[in-house]
Amino acid sequence: MNISRRVALGMLAATAMTAGGAAAQAQKTIKVGILHSLSGTMAISETTLKDTMLFLIEEQNKKGGLLGKKLEAVVVDPASNWPLFAEKARELIAQNKVAAVFGCWTSVSRKSVLPVFKELNNILFYPVQYEGEESERNVFYTGAAPNQQAIPAVDYLAKEEKVERWVLAGTDYVYPRTTNKILEAYLKSKGVKSEDIMISYTPFGHADWQTIVSDIKKFGSSGKKTAVVSTINGDANVPFYKELGNQGIKATDIPVVAFSVGEEELAGIDTKPLLGHLAAWNYFQSIDTPANAEFIKKWQAFKKNPKAVTNDPMEAHVIGFNMWVKAVEKAKTTDPDKVIDALPGIEAPNLTGGVSKMLPNHHITKPVFIGEIKENGQFDVVWKTDGLVAGDAWSKELDGSKDLVADWVEKKCGNFNTKTGKCGGA
Amino acid sequence: MVPRPEYPVRPVALLIAFVLGVLLLAPAVARADAYTDALARFAADSFSETEAAIDGVAASGHPLAADVVGAVREGRLMVRAADKAVFIRDPDGSFRDAGTGSPAAVQGADLKPVRLNNRVRRAVEAAMGTLTLRSPDRARRAAAAAAVFKSRDASALPALEAALAAETDPAIRRQMQEARAAILLTRPEATPDQRAEAITVLRARGDQEAVAVLRNLPADAPPAIRAMAGDAITAIENRIALLRNVQNVVYGISLGSVLLLSAIGLAVTFGVMGVINMAHGEMVMLGAYTTFVVQEVIRSHAPWLFDSSLFIALPLAFLVAGAVGVLIERSVIRFLYGRPLETLLATWGISLILQQAVRTVFGANNREVGNPGWMSGSFDLLGLTLTWNRLVIIVFALVVFAALLVSLKRTALGLQIRAVTQNRRMAGAMGIRTDWVDALTFGLGSGIAGIAGVALSQIDNVSPNLGQGYIIDSFLVVVFGGVGNLWGTLVGAMSIGIANKLLEPFAGAVLGKIILLVAIILFIQKRPRGLFALKGRFVEG
């Protein structure tokens, strides 16, 4: 017991010293907060994003930093614990005085830090595709809104694969539920009947897919072409695809298009039975552009792993970080209020050959790609949108939000109702 | 075809011979043209052109057609960017000109493979079906018939009928007849008699796919035929509905066997010893990671052993998890016997330490554990789809259960374990080293959890969080079945599994689980000692 107490004291002292040292340096550097889980269930996805940010900051410092100062990363670990996200965000802003924060993955973690960012007036860059229906002054959404991922994917299936019957399968939480609500409304507006839509929710980490896969098989044998639109999250995907493969459902029979399965997730799966299943993203590692090739090369060198994969949320951080750098240069200060005002209209090249733009609703323009899973765990792009798609903060498909627009430039409002002409929701 | 001239050829005969020759050759020339035309469309690099090219090649009847379509399927059909020439890359890496079949000396770097998507893959399957119906290989003929059944491509009908006439194998004959029925049923020009016959054949097939075909009967069919199809659909669906109930029970047994596997180690550490072991799930995880390490070593050093990797992993997983178990017992748990709350907190802490340790060593990402060939795929049993991996796990869970039962009831260690748990002081007085038995018992329970990890790595993610998903269910099973009773664990696991799977179709996965939890809570209220309560004096001790 004595020993452990001594060790604990030593650690405390060490922490205090590093904290003190950091405070002394505060004048010379610009601090950037990184708020991603490094332990717990979400570590699987978020650890890579922390490394991406460290990589981007290192690259920026090689170019001479920002406003003549070096950038300094401040990494905290919210440990996949939603209330802890809020505490750690407060720590970053209040104690470490960071200029901006890049972080969060799940919507519930973003909702949990929102009040902190509003109260302490700082900036959050959120890099993950999400359900939309939100636009906050302090948050910049660099991931896809539903109209930049889900709806183009459904259009592709209907057009290219002539799908007439739809299974909307998801994990039971806010992102799949909202996305499926939007998709259901969208499909019905395209003339799909209720009996041709099957909706199924499963708990987090669901491992026993026998019943649901056999239900899908039954639903798909009506004679009409059927597809599965999957918002199944995280770990539950592996057993789901394994069961599909074992029950003999091939992509040529019933294709599955997923919104949460990327290169990172496929790295842990035997991909042979998945051949031909689809994913919709705004970025794929396999996309052949000079910018992407250079990014992958530098990233693999940074990770010291020639097999390190890249994925969509990483690209979102790349775009978000570059936009923030440009906005700071434009505002000539890191003061959050000035940077928030400078950000809309800022353009930054994405890795797929286009130029993304920050919109007044704090979402960005992105291209949409549909990729088929190949045997090596990468994606083969089979379709893409003609140009860049502007992200909608509020879905046009839902009754509650179709009259709402977000505009932080003209109207200074995240939920302006065009019917009543007032700021403040439906 | 021209008779050998035994006498000086007269000009008229020559002329006749020439005309005859041209007439005979013409269709072949036309076919060759259709083939080259189709081949050229591969170069367009558009999915719809590729699809048209496949149909064209398949219809041309050219001797290379099957090779070309097969090469498309495997991504071995290459287009040279410079002149749009098409080549087949053979599995050995050499190239052939797709137009002539003669070997070609080309640089691989100049070539790009013809790209595939699901639509193209479907066209390939359909084309392969038509092209390989007469293959000498039995399995390929069967696959071809299945492909034609799926594609219902009317253009395959002549080839199918020719193949049917030549086929001698009764099973493949039946498949071909079904494929023919599927085509005839949907073909607009089919006669009512043909359709009636088709419906009879499909009704005899009697599965989901047959229903799907029957539903596609064109709406302009005569009412009598439509009624007949309707009857067939109802008959098949009634049978399937019955089968689905059986299937749900089978799924329940399968889920039950997973629960049994994950809980059986806990039945020893918690059930027999009374230690609330929150680190039980991490023992399962260690077993799964052992499997991963074994497979990695096999992949890099001895790939031919891959199919037996699980058998090598089993004893190792038992040893690794068992050793960690003994270590935990010696270093922490033995100081906490009789203090359940502190044990709970301490073991929970250990579970977090183990998780983070594994995360640091192996990374936070899922690790890929492959299924050996004999555990992949599924088979049909009287219309039920059973997957091999689930079946193997059911059998494996029962074997582990039986082995544990025997070792507790029939071995010296088992006798000592039972003696120590029933009356520690009396056992000590008889000369049993009770602390040594404690350590071994905990090691046994942990080792069995490790073995469970090997099996679970086949159906779940191998990630540091693997154990967390099973810990609650495991406690549920042991408490529900009755603490200290192995048979209770078996019955508990199976009843929870089957109840869950019977509820799922009606209530959905989320609500089904909630209903089950509420039911178990109510049950425990009524019978706090579970299904099979231990009786006797030692219960209180």
GROMACS .gro file of C-alpha atoms in nm, chain B residues 57-368:
model
  312
  483VAL     CA    1  -1.986  -1.304  -7.582
  484ALA     CA    2  -2.207  -1.564  -7.417
  485ALA     CA    3  -2.455  -1.560  -7.705
  486SER     CA    4  -2.183  -1.583  -7.973
  487GLY     CA    5  -2.114  -1.947  -7.895
  488HIS     CA    6  -1.744  -1.885  -7.960
  489PRO     CA    7  -1.515  -2.153  -7.811
  490LEU     CA    8  -1.338  -1.889  -7.599
  491ALA     CA    9  -1.662  -1.748  -7.455
  492ALA     CA   10  -1.651  -1.946  -7.130
  493ASP     CA   11  -1.285  -1.850  -7.077
  494VAL     CA   12  -1.360  -1.481  -7.131
  495VAL     CA   13  -1.661  -1.472  -6.900
  496GLY     CA   14  -1.473  -1.671  -6.636
  497ALA     CA   15  -1.185  -1.425  -6.662
  498VAL     CA   16  -1.422  -1.131  -6.611
  499ARG     CA   17  -1.555  -1.293  -6.298
  500GLU     CA   18  -1.209  -1.327  -6.147
  501GLY     CA   19  -1.085  -0.987  -6.263
  502ARG     CA   20  -0.847  -1.149  -6.515
  503LEU     CA   21  -0.984  -0.993  -6.832
  504MET     CA   22  -0.753  -0.706  -6.919
  505VAL     CA   23  -0.787  -0.413  -7.159
  506ARG     CA   24  -0.482  -0.242  -7.306
  507ALA     CA   25  -0.536   0.132  -7.276
  508ALA     CA   26  -0.338   0.214  -7.591
  509ASP     CA   27  -0.530   0.017  -7.855
  510LYS     CA   28  -0.829  -0.124  -7.661
  511ALA     CA   29  -0.709  -0.479  -7.724
  512VAL     CA   30  -0.851  -0.737  -7.483
  513PHE     CA   31  -0.642  -1.008  -7.317
  514ILE     CA   32  -0.705  -1.295  -7.080
  515ARG     CA   33  -0.456  -1.326  -6.798
  516ASP     CA   34  -0.427  -1.689  -6.702
  517PRO     CA   35  -0.390  -1.787  -6.337
  518ASP     CA   36  -0.020  -1.862  -6.401
  519GLY     CA   37   0.036  -1.499  -6.506
  520SER     CA   38   0.071  -1.549  -6.882
  521PHE     CA   39  -0.148  -1.363  -7.129
  522ARG     CA   40  -0.365  -1.476  -7.419
  523ASP     CA   41  -0.527  -1.266  -7.688
  524ALA     CA   42  -0.899  -1.283  -7.608
  525GLY     CA   43  -0.991  -1.264  -7.976
  526THR     CA   44  -0.780  -1.553  -8.103
  527GLY     CA   45  -0.676  -1.743  -7.794
  528SER     CA   46  -0.310  -1.738  -7.899
  529PRO     CA   47  -0.045  -1.647  -7.641
  530ALA     CA   48   0.043  -1.278  -7.634
  531ALA     CA   49   0.356  -1.111  -7.507
  532VAL     CA   50   0.227  -0.798  -7.332
  533GLN     CA   51   0.334  -0.595  -7.036
  534GLY     CA   52   0.107  -0.629  -6.733
  535ALA     CA   53   0.163  -0.262  -6.654
  536ASP     CA   54  -0.012  -0.147  -6.975
  537LEU     CA   55  -0.328  -0.337  -6.889
  538LYS     CA   56  -0.624  -0.254  -6.674
  539PRO     CA   57  -0.870  -0.520  -6.558
  540VAL     CA   58  -1.233  -0.494  -6.665
  541ARG     CA   59  -1.417  -0.361  -6.361
  542LEU     CA   60  -1.707  -0.536  -6.195
  543ASN     CA   61  -2.010  -0.424  -6.004
  544ASN     CA   62  -2.307  -0.623  -5.884
  545ARG     CA   63  -2.499  -0.581  -6.209
  546VAL     CA   64  -2.201  -0.708  -6.408
  547ARG     CA   65  -2.151  -0.993  -6.160
  548ARG     CA   66  -2.512  -1.098  -6.209
  549ALA     CA   67  -2.464  -1.094  -6.587
  550VAL     CA   68  -2.149  -1.303  -6.543
  551GLU     CA   69  -2.329  -1.558  -6.327
  552ALA     CA   70  -2.611  -1.585  -6.578
  553ALA     CA   71  -2.370  -1.621  -6.870
  554MET     CA   72  -2.158  -1.877  -6.688
  555GLY     CA   73  -2.477  -2.070  -6.615
  556THR     CA   74  -2.563  -2.095  -6.984
  557LEU     CA   75  -2.207  -2.168  -7.089
  558THR     CA   76  -2.129  -2.444  -6.839
  559LEU     CA   77  -2.455  -2.641  -6.849
  560ARG     CA   78  -2.279  -2.919  -7.042
  561SER     CA   79  -1.959  -2.912  -6.840
  562PRO     CA   80  -1.815  -3.258  -6.763
  563ASP     CA   81  -1.773  -3.151  -6.399
  564ARG     CA   82  -2.080  -3.243  -6.195
  565ALA     CA   83  -2.044  -2.955  -5.947
  566ARG     CA   84  -2.013  -2.700  -6.227
  567ARG     CA   85  -2.327  -2.832  -6.397
  568ALA     CA   86  -2.514  -2.804  -6.066
  569ALA     CA   87  -2.387  -2.448  -6.018
  570ALA     CA   88  -2.484  -2.365  -6.377
  571ALA     CA   89  -2.838  -2.493  -6.327
  572ALA     CA   90  -2.867  -2.289  -6.006
  573ALA     CA   91  -2.738  -1.981  -6.189
  574VAL     CA   92  -2.992  -2.020  -6.469
  575PHE     CA   93  -3.267  -2.067  -6.211
  576LYS     CA   94  -3.164  -1.740  -6.052
  577SER     CA   95  -3.124  -1.542  -6.373
  578ARG     CA   96  -3.436  -1.684  -6.545
  579ASP     CA   97  -3.280  -1.570  -6.867
  580ALA     CA   98  -3.506  -1.679  -7.155
  581SER     CA   99  -3.214  -1.693  -7.397
  582ALA     CA  100  -3.070  -1.982  -7.195
  583LEU     CA  101  -3.373  -2.199  -7.273
  584PRO     CA  102  -3.238  -2.381  -7.584
  585ALA     CA  103  -2.907  -2.458  -7.412
  586LEU     CA  104  -3.095  -2.570  -7.102
  587GLU     CA  105  -3.324  -2.803  -7.295
  588ALA     CA  106  -3.030  -2.955  -7.479
  589ALA     CA  107  -2.847  -3.005  -7.149
  590LEU     CA  108  -3.158  -3.152  -6.991
  591ALA     CA  109  -3.188  -3.409  -7.268
  592ALA     CA  110  -2.830  -3.519  -7.213
  593GLU     CA  111  -2.826  -3.508  -6.833
  594THR     CA  112  -2.823  -3.841  -6.649
  595ASP     CA  113  -2.767  -3.735  -6.289
  596PRO     CA  114  -3.116  -3.723  -6.127
  597ALA     CA  115  -3.034  -3.443  -5.880
  598ILE     CA  116  -2.899  -3.213  -6.151
  599ARG     CA  117  -3.186  -3.311  -6.381
  600ARG     CA  118  -3.427  -3.192  -6.115
  601GLN     CA  119  -3.237  -2.863  -6.076
  602MET     CA  120  -3.244  -2.813  -6.452
  603GLN     CA  121  -3.614  -2.885  -6.465
  604GLU     CA  122  -3.665  -2.623  -6.195
  605ALA     CA  123  -3.458  -2.375  -6.392
  606ARG     CA  124  -3.662  -2.452  -6.702
  607ALA     CA  125  -3.983  -2.409  -6.503
  608ALA     CA  126  -3.863  -2.072  -6.375
  609ILE     CA  127  -3.799  -1.954  -6.731
  610LEU     CA  128  -4.123  -2.091  -6.873
  611LEU     CA  129  -4.335  -1.943  -6.599
  612THR     CA  130  -4.224  -1.587  -6.665
  613ARG     CA  131  -4.179  -1.611  -7.042
  614PRO     CA  132  -4.459  -1.421  -7.216
  615GLU     CA  133  -4.500  -1.672  -7.501
  616ALA     CA  134  -4.528  -1.979  -7.278
  617THR     CA  135  -4.844  -2.186  -7.325
  618PRO     CA  136  -5.083  -2.246  -7.031
  619ASP     CA  137  -4.982  -2.615  -7.031
  620GLN     CA  138  -4.616  -2.528  -6.999
  621ARG     CA  139  -4.698  -2.289  -6.719
  622ALA     CA  140  -4.910  -2.544  -6.535
  623GLU     CA  141  -4.625  -2.791  -6.556
  624ALA     CA  142  -4.382  -2.525  -6.436
  625ILE     CA  143  -4.600  -2.447  -6.134
  626THR     CA  144  -4.607  -2.817  -6.041
  627VAL     CA  145  -4.228  -2.838  -6.059
  628LEU     CA  146  -4.183  -2.521  -5.852
  629ARG     CA  147  -4.437  -2.632  -5.595
  630ALA     CA  148  -4.236  -2.951  -5.551
  631ARG     CA  149  -3.924  -2.741  -5.493
  632GLY     CA  150  -4.113  -2.565  -5.216
  633ASP     CA  151  -3.872  -2.300  -5.086
  634GLN     CA  152  -3.849  -1.922  -5.065
  635GLU     CA  153  -3.695  -1.891  -5.409
  636ALA     CA  154  -3.977  -2.093  -5.562
  637VAL     CA  155  -4.224  -1.850  -5.403
  638ALA     CA  156  -4.026  -1.560  -5.546
  639VAL     CA  157  -4.050  -1.710  -5.896
  640LEU     CA  158  -4.419  -1.791  -5.861
  641ARG     CA  159  -4.491  -1.434  -5.756
  642ASN     CA  160  -4.341  -1.318  -6.083
  643LEU     CA  161  -4.610  -1.490  -6.290
  644PRO     CA  162  -4.717  -1.233  -6.550
  645ALA     CA  163  -5.049  -1.068  -6.469
  646ASP     CA  164  -5.195  -1.156  -6.810
  647ALA     CA  165  -5.184  -1.532  -6.742
  648PRO     CA  166  -5.520  -1.714  -6.759
  649PRO     CA  167  -5.718  -1.709  -6.432
  650ALA     CA  168  -5.689  -2.087  -6.390
  651ILE     CA  169  -5.309  -2.066  -6.402
  652ARG     CA  170  -5.308  -1.770  -6.166
  653ALA     CA  171  -5.524  -1.961  -5.919
  654MET     CA  172  -5.293  -2.259  -5.947
  655ALA     CA  173  -4.990  -2.040  -5.874
  656GLY     CA  174  -5.174  -1.882  -5.582
  657ASP     CA  175  -5.246  -2.228  -5.437
  658ALA     CA  176  -4.885  -2.328  -5.477
  659ILE     CA  177  -4.767  -2.011  -5.302
  660THR     CA  178  -5.004  -2.069  -5.010
  661ALA     CA  179  -4.900  -2.432  -4.978
  662ILE     CA  180  -4.529  -2.348  -4.980
  663GLU     CA  181  -4.572  -2.058  -4.741
  664ASN     CA  182  -4.765  -2.268  -4.492
  665ARG     CA  183  -4.490  -2.521  -4.495
  666ILE     CA  184  -4.226  -2.251  -4.457
  667ALA     CA  185  -4.415  -2.091  -4.168
  668LEU     CA  186  -4.408  -2.426  -3.988
  669LEU     CA  187  -4.040  -2.466  -4.067
  670ARG     CA  188  -3.966  -2.118  -3.936
  671ASN     CA  189  -4.092  -2.216  -3.593
  672VAL     CA  190  -3.856  -2.512  -3.596
  673GLN     CA  191  -3.585  -2.283  -3.725
  674ASN     CA  192  -3.642  -2.037  -3.441
  675VAL     CA  193  -3.599  -2.317  -3.189
  676VAL     CA  194  -3.277  -2.423  -3.364
  677TYR     CA  195  -3.155  -2.061  -3.355
  678GLY     CA  196  -3.249  -2.054  -2.987
  679ILE     CA  197  -3.042  -2.365  -2.918
  680SER     CA  198  -2.757  -2.204  -3.107
  681LEU     CA  199  -2.782  -1.882  -2.902
  682GLY     CA  200  -2.819  -2.097  -2.590
  683SER     CA  201  -2.500  -2.281  -2.670
  684VAL     CA  202  -2.313  -1.949  -2.704
  685LEU     CA  203  -2.454  -1.843  -2.366
  686LEU     CA  204  -2.361  -2.181  -2.221
  687LEU     CA  205  -2.007  -2.152  -2.349
  688SER     CA  206  -1.959  -1.804  -2.208
  689ALA     CA  207  -2.124  -1.892  -1.875
  690ILE     CA  208  -1.977  -2.232  -1.812
  691GLY     CA  209  -1.647  -2.102  -1.678
  692LEU     CA  210  -1.837  -1.865  -1.455
  693ALA     CA  211  -2.043  -2.158  -1.330
  694VAL     CA  212  -1.716  -2.281  -1.180
  695THR     CA  213  -1.568  -1.956  -1.044
  696PHE     CA  214  -1.897  -1.799  -0.934
  697GLY     CA  215  -2.123  -2.104  -0.914
  698VAL     CA  216  -1.893  -2.344  -0.735
  699MET     CA  217  -1.651  -2.110  -0.558
  700GLY     CA  218  -1.884  -1.817  -0.497
  701VAL     CA  219  -1.639  -1.555  -0.630
  702ILE     CA  220  -1.818  -1.270  -0.808
  703ASN     CA  221  -1.571  -1.263  -1.093
  704MET     CA  222  -1.623  -0.953  -1.308
  705ALA     CA  223  -1.304  -1.034  -1.502
  706HIS     CA  224  -1.463  -1.350  -1.642
  707GLY     CA  225  -1.535  -1.185  -1.977
  708GLU     CA  226  -1.170  -1.087  -2.011
  709MET     CA  227  -1.069  -1.455  -1.977
  710VAL     CA  228  -1.294  -1.521  -2.278
  711MET     CA  229  -1.122  -1.234  -2.456
  712LEU     CA  230  -0.776  -1.373  -2.374
  713GLY     CA  231  -0.882  -1.704  -2.530
  714ALA     CA  232  -0.994  -1.523  -2.845
  715TYR     CA  233  -0.666  -1.331  -2.869
  716THR     CA  234  -0.475  -1.657  -2.822
  717THR     CA  235  -0.659  -1.786  -3.127
  718PHE     CA  236  -0.559  -1.472  -3.315
  719VAL     CA  237  -0.191  -1.513  -3.222
  720VAL     CA  238  -0.196  -1.883  -3.317
  721GLN     CA  239  -0.350  -1.799  -3.654
  722GLU     CA  240  -0.096  -1.523  -3.716
  723VAL     CA  241   0.192  -1.761  -3.646
  724ILE     CA  242   0.034  -2.025  -3.870
  725ARG     CA  243  -0.027  -1.773  -4.148
  726SER     CA  244   0.335  -1.666  -4.157
  727HIS     CA  245   0.507  -1.998  -4.086
  728ALA     CA  246   0.282  -2.291  -4.168
  729PRO     CA  247  -0.015  -2.193  -4.388
  730TRP     CA  248  -0.110  -2.554  -4.455
  731LEU     CA  249  -0.206  -2.592  -4.087
  732PHE     CA  250  -0.469  -2.319  -4.109
  733ASP     CA  251  -0.769  -2.550  -4.106
  734SER     CA  252  -0.653  -2.705  -3.781
  735SER     CA  253  -0.559  -2.371  -3.618
  736LEU     CA  254  -0.852  -2.392  -3.377
  737PHE     CA  255  -0.741  -2.730  -3.243
  738ILE     CA  256  -0.396  -2.589  -3.175
  739ALA     CA  257  -0.548  -2.280  -3.014
  740LEU     CA  258  -0.776  -2.474  -2.778
  741PRO     CA  259  -0.514  -2.613  -2.535
  742LEU     CA  260  -0.310  -2.293  -2.557
  743ALA     CA  261  -0.613  -2.079  -2.477
  744PHE     CA  262  -0.692  -2.302  -2.182
  745LEU     CA  263  -0.336  -2.267  -2.053
  746VAL     CA  264  -0.310  -1.890  -2.109
  747ALA     CA  265  -0.646  -1.802  -1.953
  748GLY     CA  266  -0.598  -2.064  -1.680
  749ALA     CA  267  -0.256  -1.929  -1.588
  750VAL     CA  268  -0.387  -1.572  -1.574
  751GLY     CA  269  -0.672  -1.703  -1.359
  752VAL     CA  270  -0.435  -1.871  -1.112
  753LEU     CA  271  -0.228  -1.554  -1.102
  754ILE     CA  272  -0.533  -1.341  -1.023
  755GLU     CA  273  -0.647  -1.584  -0.755
  756ARG     CA  274  -0.306  -1.597  -0.586
  757SER     CA  275  -0.241  -1.225  -0.605
  758VAL     CA  276  -0.582  -1.071  -0.535
  759ILE     CA  277  -0.882  -1.290  -0.481
  760ARG     CA  278  -0.745  -1.512  -0.204
  761PHE     CA  279  -0.725  -1.212   0.025
  762LEU     CA  280  -1.088  -1.131  -0.039
  763TYR     CA  281  -1.275  -1.458   0.022
  764GLY     CA  282  -1.596  -1.395   0.208
  765ARG     CA  283  -1.603  -1.024   0.111
  766PRO     CA  284  -1.821  -1.023  -0.201
  767LEU     CA  285  -1.841  -0.646  -0.248
  768GLU     CA  286  -1.466  -0.599  -0.241
  769THR     CA  287  -1.420  -0.900  -0.469
  770LEU     CA  288  -1.663  -0.744  -0.714
  771LEU     CA  289  -1.475  -0.416  -0.721
  772ALA     CA  290  -1.133  -0.577  -0.735
  773THR     CA  291  -1.221  -0.813  -1.020
  774TRP     CA  292  -1.388  -0.529  -1.207
  775GLY     CA  293  -1.066  -0.334  -1.174
  776ILE     CA  294  -0.873  -0.635  -1.303
  777SER     CA  295  -1.107  -0.655  -1.601
  778LEU     CA  296  -1.031  -0.292  -1.691
  779ILE     CA  297  -0.656  -0.352  -1.651
  780LEU     CA  298  -0.668  -0.658  -1.876
  781GLN     CA  299  -0.872  -0.474  -2.139
  782GLN     CA  300  -0.636  -0.180  -2.153
  783ALA     CA  301  -0.333  -0.410  -2.151
  784VAL     CA  302  -0.467  -0.596  -2.454
  785ARG     CA  303  -0.553  -0.265  -2.618
  786THR     CA  304  -0.195  -0.145  -2.566
  787VAL     CA  305  -0.038  -0.466  -2.696
  788PHE     CA  306  -0.268  -0.547  -2.990
  789GLY     CA  307  -0.423  -0.206  -3.061
  790ALA     CA  308  -0.783  -0.094  -3.025
  791ASN     CA  309  -0.893  -0.230  -3.362
  792ASN     CA  310  -1.062  -0.559  -3.428
  793ARG     CA  311  -0.824  -0.839  -3.513
  794GLU     CA  312  -0.905  -1.072  -3.796
   0.00000   0.00000   0.00000
